[in-house]
PDB file of C-alpha atoms in Angstrom:
ATOM      1  CA  MET N 168       8.677  -4.907   6.259  1.00 39.00           C
ATOM      2  CA  ALA N 169      11.704  -3.775   8.240  1.00 42.00           C
ATOM      3  CA  ARG N 170      12.824  -5.892  11.176  1.00 42.00           C
ATOM      4  CA  SER N 171      13.338  -4.406  14.623  1.00 44.00           C
ATOM      5  CA  ARG N 172      15.730  -5.601  17.297  1.00 52.00           C
ATOM      6  CA  ASN N 173      13.080  -4.929  19.923  1.00 66.00           C
ATOM      7  CA  ARG N 174       9.877  -6.094  18.286  1.00 72.00           C
ATOM      8  CA  PRO N 175       9.056  -9.415  16.581  1.00 78.00           C
ATOM      9  CA  THR N 176       8.111  -9.044  12.939  1.00 80.00           C
ATOM     10  CA  GLY N 177       7.112 -12.561  11.868  1.00 87.00           C
ATOM     11  CA  TRP N 178       3.670 -14.134  11.781  1.00 92.00           C
ATOM     12  CA  ALA N 179       2.129 -13.855  15.232  1.00 93.00           C
ATOM     13  CA  PRO N 180       0.757 -16.906  17.042  1.00 94.00           C
ATOM     14  CA  SER N 181      -2.897 -17.664  16.432  1.00 95.00           C
ATOM     15  CA  PRO N 182      -5.233 -16.142  19.033  1.00 97.00           C
ATOM     16  CA  GLU N 183      -7.628 -18.205  21.060  1.00 98.00           C
ATOM     17  CA  PRO N 184     -10.572 -19.208  18.839  1.00 98.00           C
ATOM     18  CA  LEU N 185     -13.757 -17.189  19.044  1.00 98.00           C
ATOM     19  CA  PRO N 186     -16.810 -18.941  20.498  1.00 98.00           C
ATOM     20  CA  VAL N 187     -18.988 -17.981  17.500  1.00 98.00           C
ATOM     21  CA  ALA N 188     -17.723 -17.507  13.949  1.00 98.00           C
ATOM     22  CA  VAL N 189     -17.424 -13.945  12.604  1.00 98.00           C
ATOM     23  CA  VAL N 190     -16.732 -12.339   9.225  1.00 98.00           C
ATOM     24  CA  ASP N 191     -13.659 -10.296   8.320  1.00 98.00           C
ATOM     25  CA  ASP N 192     -15.522  -7.447   6.638  1.00 98.00           C
ATOM     26  CA  HIS N 193     -12.541  -6.069   4.689  1.00 98.00           C
ATOM     27  CA  THR N 194      -9.256  -7.712   3.740  1.00 98.00           C
ATOM     28  CA  HIS N 195      -6.760  -7.530   0.867  1.00 98.00           C
ATOM     29  CA  LEU N 196      -5.637 -11.114   0.446  1.00 97.00           C
ATOM     30  CA  GLU N 197      -3.584 -10.468  -2.685  1.00 96.00           C
ATOM     31  CA  SER N 198      -1.481  -8.053  -0.621  1.00 95.00           C
ATOM     32  CA  VAL N 199      -1.351 -10.425   2.358  1.00 95.00           C
ATOM     33  CA  LEU N 200       0.302 -12.970   0.077  1.00 92.00           C
ATOM     34  CA  GLY N 201       2.759 -10.297  -0.990  1.00 84.00           C
ATOM     35  CA  VAL N 202       4.235  -9.887   2.503  1.00 82.00           C
ATOM     36  CA  LEU N 203       5.291 -13.515   2.881  1.00 62.00           C
ATOM     37  CA  ALA N 204       8.883 -13.000   1.852  1.00 46.00           C
ATOM     38  CA  ALA N 205       9.295  -9.866   3.939  1.00 50.00           C
ATOM     39  CA  ALA N 206       8.043 -11.287   7.239  1.00 54.00           C
ATOM     40  CA  GLY N 207      10.828 -12.262   9.610  1.00 59.00           C
ATOM     41  CA  ALA N 208      10.847 -15.262  11.924  1.00 64.00           C
ATOM     42  CA  ASP N 209      11.196 -15.052  15.688  1.00 70.00           C
ATOM     43  CA  ALA N 210      10.945 -17.580  18.505  1.00 62.00           C
ATOM     44  CA  GLY N 211       7.311 -18.546  18.989  1.00 70.00           C
ATOM     45  CA  ASP N 212       6.173 -17.320  15.583  1.00 78.00           C
ATOM     46  CA  GLU N 213       3.836 -19.385  13.464  1.00 79.00           C
ATOM     47  CA  PRO N 214       5.181 -20.738  10.160  1.00 79.00           C
ATOM     48  CA  ALA N 215       4.705 -18.354   7.269  1.00 79.00           C
ATOM     49  CA  PRO N 216       1.538 -19.344   5.387  1.00 83.00           C
ATOM     50  CA  ALA N 217       2.637 -20.605   2.004  1.00 79.00           C
ATOM     51  CA  THR N 218      -0.648 -20.327   0.111  1.00 91.00           C
ATOM     52  CA  LEU N 219      -4.014 -18.628   0.129  1.00 94.00           C
ATOM     53  CA  ASP N 220      -5.501 -21.907   1.354  1.00 95.00           C
ATOM     54  CA  ASP N 221      -3.144 -21.756   4.341  1.00 94.00           C
ATOM     55  CA  HIS N 222      -4.423 -18.281   5.218  1.00 95.00           C
ATOM     56  CA  LEU N 223      -8.052 -19.333   4.918  1.00 96.00           C
ATOM     57  CA  ASP N 224      -7.431 -22.470   6.998  1.00 96.00           C
ATOM     58  CA  ARG N 225      -5.660 -20.509   9.726  1.00 96.00           C
ATOM     59  CA  ALA N 226      -8.483 -17.962   9.881  1.00 97.00           C
ATOM     60  CA  ALA N 227     -11.192 -20.641   9.971  1.00 97.00           C
ATOM     61  CA  ALA N 228      -9.417 -22.395  12.844  1.00 98.00           C
ATOM     62  CA  VAL N 229      -9.876 -19.325  15.090  1.00 98.00           C
ATOM     63  CA  GLY N 230     -13.469 -18.570  14.119  1.00 98.00           C
ATOM     64  CA  VAL N 231     -13.079 -16.448  10.970  1.00 98.00           C
ATOM     65  CA  PRO N 232     -14.230 -18.778   8.164  1.00 98.00           C
ATOM     66  CA  ARG N 233     -15.657 -16.032   5.941  1.00 98.00           C
ATOM     67  CA  MET N 234     -14.333 -12.717   4.672  1.00 98.00           C
ATOM     68  CA  VAL N 235     -14.880  -9.942   2.141  1.00 98.00           C
ATOM     69  CA  GLN N 236     -11.945  -9.726  -0.270  1.00 98.00           C
ATOM     70  CA  VAL N 237     -11.446  -6.156  -1.512  1.00 98.00           C
ATOM     71  CA  GLY N 238      -9.845  -5.356  -4.864  1.00 98.00           C
ATOM     72  CA  CYS N 239      -9.344  -1.621  -5.274  1.00 98.00           C
ATOM     73  CA  ASP N 240      -6.874  -1.241  -8.125  1.00 98.00           C
ATOM     74  CA  LEU N 241      -7.088  -2.742 -11.611  1.00 98.00           C
ATOM     75  CA  ASP N 242      -4.652  -5.565 -10.827  1.00 98.00           C
ATOM     76  CA  ALA N 243      -6.382  -6.433  -7.551  1.00 98.00           C
ATOM     77  CA  ILE N 244      -9.817  -6.254  -9.203  1.00 98.00           C
ATOM     78  CA  ALA N 245      -8.762  -8.886 -11.759  1.00 98.00           C
ATOM     79  CA  TRP N 246      -7.311 -11.064  -8.962  1.00 97.00           C
ATOM     80  CA  THR N 247     -10.454 -10.694  -6.860  1.00 98.00           C
ATOM     81  CA  ASP N 248     -12.738 -11.552  -9.766  1.00 97.00           C
ATOM     82  CA  ALA N 249     -10.723 -14.704 -10.453  1.00 96.00           C
ATOM     83  CA  VAL N 250     -10.438 -15.907  -6.853  1.00 96.00           C
ATOM     84  CA  LEU N 251     -14.150 -15.421  -6.200  1.00 96.00           C
ATOM     85  CA  ARG N 252     -14.961 -17.643  -9.160  1.00 94.00           C
ATOM     86  CA  VAL N 253     -12.597 -20.411  -8.039  1.00 94.00           C
ATOM     87  CA  ASP N 254     -13.826 -20.134  -4.443  1.00 93.00           C
ATOM     88  CA  ALA N 255     -17.412 -20.744  -5.513  1.00 90.00           C
ATOM     89  CA  ASP N 256     -16.828 -23.433  -8.170  1.00 90.00           C
ATOM     90  CA  PRO N 257     -16.674 -27.010  -6.823  1.00 88.00           C
ATOM     91  CA  ALA N 258     -15.723 -28.228 -10.296  1.00 87.00           C
ATOM     92  CA  ALA N 259     -12.707 -25.958 -10.678  1.00 85.00           C
ATOM     93  CA  ASP N 260      -9.396 -27.647 -11.445  1.00 84.00           C
ATOM     94  CA  PRO N 261      -6.723 -26.313  -9.059  1.00 81.00           C
ATOM     95  CA  ALA N 262      -4.065 -27.073 -11.666  1.00 80.00           C
ATOM     96  CA  THR N 263      -5.569 -24.669 -14.188  1.00 84.00           C
ATOM     97  CA  ALA N 264      -7.328 -22.161 -11.939  1.00 85.00           C
ATOM     98  CA  PRO N 265      -6.202 -18.533 -12.401  1.00 88.00           C
ATOM     99  CA  VAL N 266      -5.729 -18.277  -8.619  1.00 87.00           C
ATOM    100  CA  PRO N 267      -4.356 -21.337  -6.767  1.00 84.00           C
ATOM    101  CA  LEU N 268      -7.052 -22.245  -4.268  1.00 89.00           C
ATOM    102  CA  ARG N 269      -8.853 -25.357  -3.146  1.00 85.00           C
ATOM    103  CA  PRO N 270     -12.084 -25.036  -5.151  1.00 78.00           C
ATOM    104  CA  GLY N 271     -15.549 -24.823  -3.742  1.00 78.00           C
ATOM    105  CA  ARG N 272     -14.655 -23.406  -0.323  1.00 88.00           C
ATOM    106  CA  ARG N 273     -17.130 -20.488  -0.427  1.00 94.00           C
ATOM    107  CA  ALA N 274     -15.089 -18.550   2.116  1.00 97.00           C
ATOM    108  CA  LEU N 275     -15.026 -15.330   0.126  1.00 98.00           C
ATOM    109  CA  LEU N 276     -17.305 -12.610  -1.121  1.00 98.00           C
ATOM    110  CA  GLY N 277     -15.861  -9.557  -2.825  1.00 98.00           C
ATOM    111  CA  ALA N 278     -15.827  -5.813  -3.229  1.00 98.00           C
ATOM    112  CA  VAL N 279     -14.327  -3.957  -6.189  1.00 98.00           C
ATOM    113  CA  ALA N 280     -13.594  -0.282  -6.822  1.00 98.00           C
ATOM    114  CA  ILE N 281     -10.932   2.207  -7.793  1.00 98.00           C
ATOM    115  CA  HIS N 282      -9.358   3.414  -4.551  1.00 98.00           C
ATOM    116  CA  PRO N 283      -9.452   7.219  -4.230  1.00 98.00           C
ATOM    117  CA  ASN N 284      -5.653   7.402  -4.450  1.00 97.00           C
ATOM    118  CA  GLU N 285      -5.717   5.207  -7.547  1.00 98.00           C
ATOM    119  CA  ALA N 286      -8.349   7.473  -9.112  1.00 98.00           C
ATOM    120  CA  VAL N 287      -5.971  10.431  -8.905  1.00 98.00           C
ATOM    121  CA  LEU N 288      -3.284   8.560 -10.838  1.00 98.00           C
ATOM    122  CA  HIS N 289      -5.726   7.277 -13.478  1.00 98.00           C
ATOM    123  CA  ALA N 290      -6.812  10.880 -14.019  1.00 98.00           C
ATOM    124  CA  GLY N 291      -3.230  11.921 -14.766  1.00 97.00           C
ATOM    125  CA  VAL N 292      -2.853  14.147 -11.686  1.00 97.00           C
ATOM    126  CA  ARG N 293       0.768  14.346 -10.592  1.00 95.00           C
ATOM    127  CA  GLU N 294       0.716  16.846  -7.725  1.00 94.00           C
ATOM    128  CA  VAL N 295       2.422  16.399  -4.363  1.00 92.00           C
ATOM    129  CA  ALA N 296      -0.183  15.902  -1.619  1.00 91.00           C
ATOM    130  CA  PRO N 297      -0.002  16.680   2.122  1.00 93.00           C
ATOM    131  CA  ASP N 298       1.741  13.328   2.633  1.00 91.00           C
ATOM    132  CA  GLY N 299       4.777  14.877   0.877  1.00 91.00           C
ATOM    133  CA  LEU N 300       5.268  11.897  -1.443  1.00 91.00           C
ATOM    134  CA  GLU N 301       5.944  12.166  -5.145  1.00 91.00           C
ATOM    135  CA  PRO N 302       3.284  10.470  -7.293  1.00 93.00           C
ATOM    136  CA  ASP N 303       4.275   6.959  -8.367  1.00 94.00           C
ATOM    137  CA  PRO N 304       2.213   5.943 -11.403  1.00 96.00           C
ATOM    138  CA  GLN N 305       2.364   2.296 -12.520  1.00 96.00           C
ATOM    139  CA  PRO N 306       1.589   0.770 -15.923  1.00 97.00           C
ATOM    140  CA  ARG N 307      -2.035   0.128 -14.885  1.00 98.00           C
ATOM    141  CA  HIS N 308      -2.537   3.879 -14.558  1.00 98.00           C
ATOM    142  CA  ASP N 309      -2.167   4.266 -18.324  1.00 98.00           C
ATOM    143  CA  ALA N 310      -5.898   3.491 -18.384  1.00 98.00           C
ATOM    144  CA  SER N 311      -8.046   6.593 -18.025  1.00 98.00           C
ATOM    145  CA  LEU N 312     -10.255   7.021 -14.989  1.00 98.00           C
ATOM    146  CA  ASP N 313     -13.315   6.405 -17.163  1.00 98.00           C
ATOM    147  CA  GLU N 314     -11.776   3.164 -18.425  1.00 98.00           C
ATOM    148  CA  ALA N 315     -10.926   2.062 -14.881  1.00 98.00           C
ATOM    149  CA  LEU N 316     -14.435   2.815 -13.645  1.00 98.00           C
ATOM    150  CA  ALA N 317     -15.873   0.882 -16.575  1.00 98.00           C
ATOM    151  CA  ARG N 318     -13.807  -2.140 -15.526  1.00 98.00           C
ATOM    152  CA  VAL N 319     -15.198  -1.934 -11.983  1.00 98.00           C
ATOM    153  CA  ALA N 320     -18.729  -1.859 -13.348  1.00 98.00           C
ATOM    154  CA  ALA N 321     -18.116  -4.769 -15.701  1.00 98.00           C
ATOM    155  CA  VAL N 322     -16.750  -7.026 -12.953  1.00 98.00           C
ATOM    156  CA  ALA N 323     -19.458  -6.033 -10.472  1.00 98.00           C
ATOM    157  CA  ARG N 324     -22.190  -6.810 -13.003  1.00 98.00           C
ATOM    158  CA  ALA N 325     -20.733 -10.132 -14.150  1.00 98.00           C
ATOM    159  CA  ASN N 326     -19.745 -11.763 -10.865  1.00 98.00           C
ATOM    160  CA  ASP N 327     -22.540 -12.489  -8.407  1.00 97.00           C
ATOM    161  CA  ARG N 328     -19.977 -13.056  -5.659  1.00 97.00           C
ATOM    162  CA  VAL N 329     -19.168  -9.323  -5.776  1.00 98.00           C
ATOM    163  CA  ARG N 330     -21.480  -7.916  -3.124  1.00 98.00           C
ATOM    164  CA  ALA N 331     -20.028  -4.445  -2.584  1.00 98.00           C
ATOM    165  CA  VAL N 332     -18.539  -1.490  -4.402  1.00 98.00           C
ATOM    166  CA  GLY N 333     -15.438  -0.458  -2.507  1.00 97.00           C
ATOM    167  CA  GLU N 334     -13.267   0.745  -1.249  1.00 98.00           C
ATOM    168  CA  THR N 335     -14.055   4.191  -2.585  1.00 98.00           C
ATOM    169  CA  GLY N 336     -14.264   7.589  -0.959  1.00 98.00           C
ATOM    170  CA  LEU N 337     -11.941  10.448  -0.107  1.00 98.00           C
ATOM    171  CA  ASP N 338      -8.354  10.541   1.174  1.00 97.00           C
ATOM    172  CA  PHE N 339      -7.306  14.148   1.688  1.00 96.00           C
ATOM    173  CA  PHE N 340      -3.973  13.146   3.256  1.00 94.00           C
ATOM    174  CA  ARG N 341      -2.841  11.775  -0.096  1.00 93.00           C
ATOM    175  CA  ALA N 342      -4.468  14.291  -2.461  1.00 95.00           C
ATOM    176  CA  GLY N 343      -3.855  17.928  -3.295  1.00 95.00           C
ATOM    177  CA  PRO N 344      -6.501  20.356  -4.644  1.00 95.00           C
ATOM    178  CA  ARG N 345      -6.853  18.785  -8.090  1.00 96.00           C
ATOM    179  CA  GLY N 346      -6.604  15.281  -6.675  1.00 96.00           C
ATOM    180  CA  ARG N 347      -9.444  15.988  -4.274  1.00 97.00           C
ATOM    181  CA  GLU N 348     -11.669  17.043  -7.158  1.00 98.00           C
ATOM    182  CA  VAL N 349     -10.876  13.789  -8.956  1.00 98.00           C
ATOM    183  CA  GLN N 350     -11.522  11.736  -5.821  1.00 98.00           C
ATOM    184  CA  ARG N 351     -14.904  13.365  -5.362  1.00 98.00           C
ATOM    185  CA  GLU N 352     -15.812  12.658  -9.014  1.00 98.00           C
ATOM    186  CA  SER N 353     -14.750   9.013  -8.661  1.00 98.00           C
ATOM    187  CA  PHE N 354     -16.542   8.611  -5.329  1.00 98.00           C
ATOM    188  CA  ARG N 355     -19.797   9.887  -6.782  1.00 98.00           C
ATOM    189  CA  ALA N 356     -19.491   7.457  -9.715  1.00 98.00           C
ATOM    190  CA  HIS N 357     -19.043   4.545  -7.313  1.00 98.00           C
ATOM    191  CA  VAL N 358     -22.006   5.658  -5.196  1.00 98.00           C
ATOM    192  CA  ALA N 359     -24.168   5.712  -8.321  1.00 98.00           C
ATOM    193  CA  LEU N 360     -22.939   2.246  -9.374  1.00 98.00           C
ATOM    194  CA  ALA N 361     -23.667   0.716  -5.968  1.00 98.00           C
ATOM    195  CA  LYS N 362     -27.206   2.067  -6.081  1.00 98.00           C
ATOM    196  CA  GLU N 363     -27.737   0.952  -9.671  1.00 98.00           C
ATOM    197  CA  LEU N 364     -26.659  -2.619  -8.889  1.00 98.00           C
ATOM    198  CA  GLY N 365     -28.167  -2.823  -5.401  1.00 98.00           C
ATOM    199  CA  LEU N 366     -24.765  -3.489  -3.828  1.00 98.00           C
ATOM    200  CA  ALA N 367     -23.315  -2.367  -0.519  1.00 98.00           C
ATOM    201  CA  LEU N 368     -20.813   0.511  -0.528  1.00 98.00           C
ATOM    202  CA  GLN N 369     -17.495   0.332   1.335  1.00 98.00           C
ATOM    203  CA  ILE N 370     -16.021   3.760   2.054  1.00 98.00           C
ATOM    204  CA  HIS N 371     -12.410   4.827   2.508  1.00 98.00           C
ATOM    205  CA  ASP N 372     -12.422   8.002   4.614  1.00 98.00           C
ATOM    206  CA  ARG N 373      -9.118   9.620   5.615  1.00 96.00           C
ATOM    207  CA  ASP N 374      -9.034  13.183   6.926  1.00 95.00           C
ATOM    208  CA  ALA N 375     -12.294  13.814   5.055  1.00 96.00           C
ATOM    209  CA  HIS N 376     -15.222  12.984   7.356  1.00 97.00           C
ATOM    210  CA  ASP N 377     -17.294  16.086   6.571  1.00 97.00           C
ATOM    211  CA  ASP N 378     -16.745  15.848   2.823  1.00 98.00           C
ATOM    212  CA  VAL N 379     -17.597  12.145   2.694  1.00 98.00           C
ATOM    213  CA  VAL N 380     -20.833  12.778   4.581  1.00 98.00           C
ATOM    214  CA  ASP N 381     -21.627  15.703   2.290  1.00 98.00           C
ATOM    215  CA  VAL N 382     -21.330  13.535  -0.837  1.00 98.00           C
ATOM    216  CA  LEU N 383     -23.482  10.794   0.687  1.00 98.00           C
ATOM    217  CA  LEU N 384     -26.206  13.188   1.753  1.00 98.00           C
ATOM    218  CA  ARG N 385     -26.223  15.147  -1.505  1.00 98.00           C
ATOM    219  CA  ASP N 386     -26.193  12.125  -3.813  1.00 98.00           C
ATOM    220  CA  GLY N 387     -28.114   9.757  -1.568  1.00 98.00           C
ATOM    221  CA  ALA N 388     -26.234   6.911   0.085  1.00 98.00           C
ATOM    222  CA  PRO N 389     -26.825   3.293  -0.942  1.00 98.00           C
ATOM    223  CA  GLU N 390     -29.097   1.392   1.418  1.00 97.00           C
ATOM    224  CA  ARG N 391     -26.102  -0.458   2.885  1.00 98.00           C
ATOM    225  CA  THR N 392     -23.228   1.975   3.346  1.00 98.00           C
ATOM    226  CA  VAL N 393     -20.157   0.900   5.330  1.00 98.00           C
ATOM    227  CA  PHE N 394     -17.374   3.124   6.658  1.00 98.00           C
ATOM    228  CA  HIS N 395     -14.466   0.717   6.282  1.00 98.00           C
ATOM    229  CA  CYS N 396     -11.820   1.019   9.006  1.00 98.00           C
ATOM    230  CA  PHE N 397     -14.031   3.526  10.782  1.00 98.00           C
ATOM    231  CA  SER N 398     -11.798   6.348  12.027  1.00 96.00           C
ATOM    232  CA  GLY N 399     -14.297   8.907  13.277  1.00 96.00           C
ATOM    233  CA  GLY N 400     -15.248   9.925  16.784  1.00 97.00           C
ATOM    234  CA  PRO N 401     -18.607  10.398  18.481  1.00 97.00           C
ATOM    235  CA  ALA N 402     -19.694  13.103  16.005  1.00 97.00           C
ATOM    236  CA  LEU N 403     -19.386  10.816  12.992  1.00 98.00           C
ATOM    237  CA  ALA N 404     -20.904   7.970  15.000  1.00 98.00           C
ATOM    238  CA  GLU N 405     -23.951  10.158  15.616  1.00 98.00           C
ATOM    239  CA  VAL N 406     -24.325  10.778  11.876  1.00 98.00           C
ATOM    240  CA  CYS N 407     -23.987   7.067  11.108  1.00 98.00           C
ATOM    241  CA  ALA N 408     -26.558   6.156  13.741  1.00 98.00           C
ATOM    242  CA  ARG N 409     -28.997   8.722  12.345  1.00 98.00           C
ATOM    243  CA  GLU N 410     -28.531   7.626   8.726  1.00 98.00           C
ATOM    244  CA  GLY N 411     -28.249   3.886   9.360  1.00 98.00           C
ATOM    245  CA  TRP N 412     -24.688   3.683   8.034  1.00 98.00           C
ATOM    246  CA  TYR N 413     -22.414   0.869   9.201  1.00 98.00           C
ATOM    247  CA  ALA N 414     -19.039   1.247  10.922  1.00 98.00           C
ATOM    248  CA  SER N 415     -16.450  -1.466  10.309  1.00 98.00           C
ATOM    249  CA  VAL N 416     -13.941  -1.529  13.164  1.00 98.00           C
ATOM    250  CA  ALA N 417     -10.315  -2.522  12.600  1.00 98.00           C
ATOM    251  CA  GLY N 418      -7.085  -2.802  14.595  1.00 98.00           C
ATOM    252  CA  PRO N 419      -6.809   0.927  15.453  1.00 98.00           C
ATOM    253  CA  VAL N 420      -9.571   0.481  18.060  1.00 98.00           C
ATOM    254  CA  THR N 421      -6.887  -1.285  20.129  1.00 98.00           C
ATOM    255  CA  TYR N 422      -4.297   1.534  19.842  1.00 98.00           C
ATOM    256  CA  GLY N 423      -3.716   3.571  22.980  1.00 95.00           C
ATOM    257  CA  ALA N 424      -4.239   7.025  21.479  1.00 95.00           C
ATOM    258  CA  ASN N 425      -7.631   6.314  19.896  1.00 97.00           C
ATOM    259  CA  ASP N 426      -9.980   7.255  22.741  1.00 98.00           C
ATOM    260  CA  ASP N 427     -12.374   9.047  20.378  1.00 97.00           C
ATOM    261  CA  LEU N 428     -12.648   5.949  18.215  1.00 98.00           C
ATOM    262  CA  ARG N 429     -13.449   3.784  21.220  1.00 98.00           C
ATOM    263  CA  ALA N 430     -16.042   6.328  22.358  1.00 98.00           C
ATOM    264  CA  ALA N 431     -17.644   6.070  18.916  1.00 98.00           C
ATOM    265  CA  VAL N 432     -17.711   2.278  19.127  1.00 98.00           C
ATOM    266  CA  ARG N 433     -19.493   2.499  22.464  1.00 98.00           C
ATOM    267  CA  ALA N 434     -21.991   5.017  21.081  1.00 97.00           C
ATOM    268  CA  LEU N 435     -22.956   3.249  17.848  1.00 98.00           C
ATOM    269  CA  PRO N 436     -25.920   0.880  17.786  1.00 98.00           C
ATOM    270  CA  LEU N 437     -24.619  -2.684  17.962  1.00 98.00           C
ATOM    271  CA  ASP N 438     -26.470  -3.636  14.789  1.00 98.00           C
ATOM    272  CA  LEU N 439     -24.434  -1.073  12.822  1.00 98.00           C
ATOM    273  CA  LEU N 440     -21.042  -2.523  13.805  1.00 98.00           C
ATOM    274  CA  LEU N 441     -18.842  -4.772  11.693  1.00 98.00           C
ATOM    275  CA  VAL N 442     -15.273  -5.955  12.247  1.00 98.00           C
ATOM    276  CA  GLU N 443     -12.317  -6.227   9.862  1.00 98.00           C
ATOM    277  CA  THR N 444      -8.557  -6.564   9.581  1.00 98.00           C
ATOM    278  CA  ASP N 445      -7.814  -4.398   6.522  1.00 98.00           C
ATOM    279  CA  ALA N 446      -4.991  -6.922   6.206  1.00 97.00           C
ATOM    280  CA  PRO N 447      -2.102  -6.739   5.627  1.00 95.00           C
ATOM    281  CA  TYR N 448      -2.307  -3.317   7.304  1.00 93.00           C
ATOM    282  CA  LEU N 449      -3.310  -2.069  10.776  1.00 96.00           C
ATOM    283  CA  THR N 450      -2.451  -5.118  12.865  1.00 97.00           C
ATOM    284  CA  ALA N 451      -4.077  -4.930  16.292  1.00 97.00           C
ATOM    285  CA  HIS N 452      -2.144  -4.142  19.463  1.00 96.00           C
ATOM    286  CA  PRO N 453       0.061  -5.712  20.802  1.00 93.00           C
ATOM    287  CA  LEU N 454       1.062  -7.071  17.381  1.00 95.00           C
ATOM    288  CA  ARG N 455       1.765  -3.808  15.537  1.00 92.00           C
ATOM    289  CA  GLY N 456       4.748  -4.242  13.251  1.00 88.00           C
ATOM    290  CA  ARG N 457       3.810  -7.807  12.363  1.00 92.00           C
ATOM    291  CA  PRO N 458       1.976  -8.711   9.147  1.00 93.00           C
ATOM    292  CA  ASN N 459      -1.795  -8.780   9.453  1.00 96.00           C
ATOM    293  CA  ALA N 460      -4.135 -11.449   8.119  1.00 97.00           C
ATOM    294  CA  PRO N 461      -7.738 -12.517   8.769  1.00 98.00           C
ATOM    295  CA  TYR N 462      -6.713 -15.003  11.478  1.00 97.00           C
ATOM    296  CA  LEU N 463      -5.887 -12.034  13.734  1.00 98.00           C
ATOM    297  CA  VAL N 464      -9.367 -10.465  13.675  1.00 98.00           C
ATOM    298  CA  PRO N 465     -10.234 -12.066  17.064  1.00 98.00           C
ATOM    299  CA  HIS N 466      -7.990  -9.500  18.778  1.00 98.00           C
ATOM    300  CA  THR N 467     -10.198  -6.702  17.487  1.00 98.00           C
ATOM    301  CA  VAL N 468     -13.405  -8.600  18.253  1.00 98.00           C
ATOM    302  CA  ARG N 469     -12.364  -9.066  21.863  1.00 98.00           C
ATOM    303  CA  ARG N 470     -11.581  -5.364  22.273  1.00 98.00           C
ATOM    304  CA  LEU N 471     -14.878  -4.398  20.676  1.00 98.00           C
ATOM    305  CA  ALA N 472     -16.761  -6.728  23.025  1.00 98.00           C
ATOM    306  CA  ALA N 473     -14.913  -5.286  26.021  1.00 98.00           C
ATOM    307  CA  GLU N 474     -15.702  -1.706  24.999  1.00 98.00           C
ATOM    308  CA  ARG N 475     -19.375  -2.614  24.701  1.00 98.00           C
ATOM    309  CA  ASP N 476     -19.347  -4.687  27.906  1.00 98.00           C
ATOM    310  CA  LEU N 477     -20.748  -7.606  25.939  1.00 98.00           C
ATOM    311  CA  ASP N 478     -20.404 -11.329  26.374  1.00 98.00           C
ATOM    312  CA  LEU N 479     -17.933 -12.410  23.697  1.00 98.00           C
ATOM    313  CA  ALA N 480     -20.269 -14.988  22.154  1.00 98.00           C
ATOM    314  CA  ASP N 481     -23.082 -12.440  21.989  1.00 98.00           C
ATOM    315  CA  ALA N 482     -20.782  -9.908  20.327  1.00 98.00           C
ATOM    316  CA  CYS N 483     -19.635 -12.464  17.749  1.00 98.00           C
ATOM    317  CA  ALA N 484     -23.206 -13.499  16.940  1.00 98.00           C
ATOM    318  CA  ALA N 485     -24.245  -9.879  16.452  1.00 98.00           C
ATOM    319  CA  LEU N 486     -21.278  -9.116  14.189  1.00 98.00           C
ATOM    320  CA  ALA N 487     -21.920 -12.202  12.063  1.00 98.00           C
ATOM    321  CA  ALA N 488     -25.611 -11.398  11.690  1.00 98.00           C
ATOM    322  CA  THR N 489     -24.841  -7.840  10.620  1.00 98.00           C
ATOM    323  CA  ALA N 490     -22.342  -9.024   8.018  1.00 98.00           C
ATOM    324  CA  GLU N 491     -24.968 -11.277   6.454  1.00 98.00           C
ATOM    325  CA  ARG N 492     -27.474  -8.437   6.518  1.00 98.00           C
ATOM    326  CA  VAL N 493     -25.037  -6.256   4.589  1.00 98.00           C
ATOM    327  CA  TYR N 494     -23.559  -8.779   2.127  1.00 98.00           C
ATOM    328  CA  GLY N 495     -25.986 -11.698   2.022  1.00 98.00           C
ATOM    329  CA  THR N 496     -25.036 -15.336   2.492  1.00 97.00           C
ATOM    330  CA  TRP N 497     -21.753 -16.876   1.503  1.00 96.00           C
TER     331      TRP N 497
END
């Protein structure tokens, strides 16, 4: 993460604690740990969290004691599977655990999937997309898409702490014509898996609102379908309200240009709203440019409550209840 002379880039101070605990609906903790070395230090910054336990402690201290850890490439899926098992096992030995973590915390549930942009690489597609970037396959992409999807299914079936299939969906900014076909194929496979296993579905939707809705309506959406990092406006909010699909709101709701997103948040039924960080990405204003982590979700919660003209405690209680309705108990 590049440093700026004008903007702090280290770990931001902890926000004021929330009055009622909430859930971070979508976070990538394995990637959060990966930004430790890159985060700069400025006057007033908090110390860089050294471990996953540090991150979970910092989040719990501000009213975010629970979160959904999302693994959406083969490496992250293996990490997520391991950390969920340690998190739930009071007998685990921290010295031998595959993921260093104080055992038995029960802070985490999980979601696993092949991200739409990962699906393109597993399928061997090497076209330049609208983002203009050259494809960058890694060793994990030597596995075929069918093999990668089989790994998702195996982990989801074997680990009862996996409560969602995701993030899956469509990302037309990072896919050309052939890539979009592959993404649609992969998305449909994930939809079918979520329904087969009775799991929630977490959707990645970038520049593809109409196509995502089309797949869900044609194939039949899982009972609990969540638009992660909801990026639509009032039109998509209307569809979600009609179909009973959930919208998970992240840091962009605080960005100045996103009036349509805020209008959607005001229009959606409260019981269809969730909140997330998508950490380490999409840090809320005024902290853009700093690394994101679950302890910063209160910034988004406060903006959501303000947009809905809700008492903060009432907003937190509603968000927490919805998260348990979607994912079950921790």
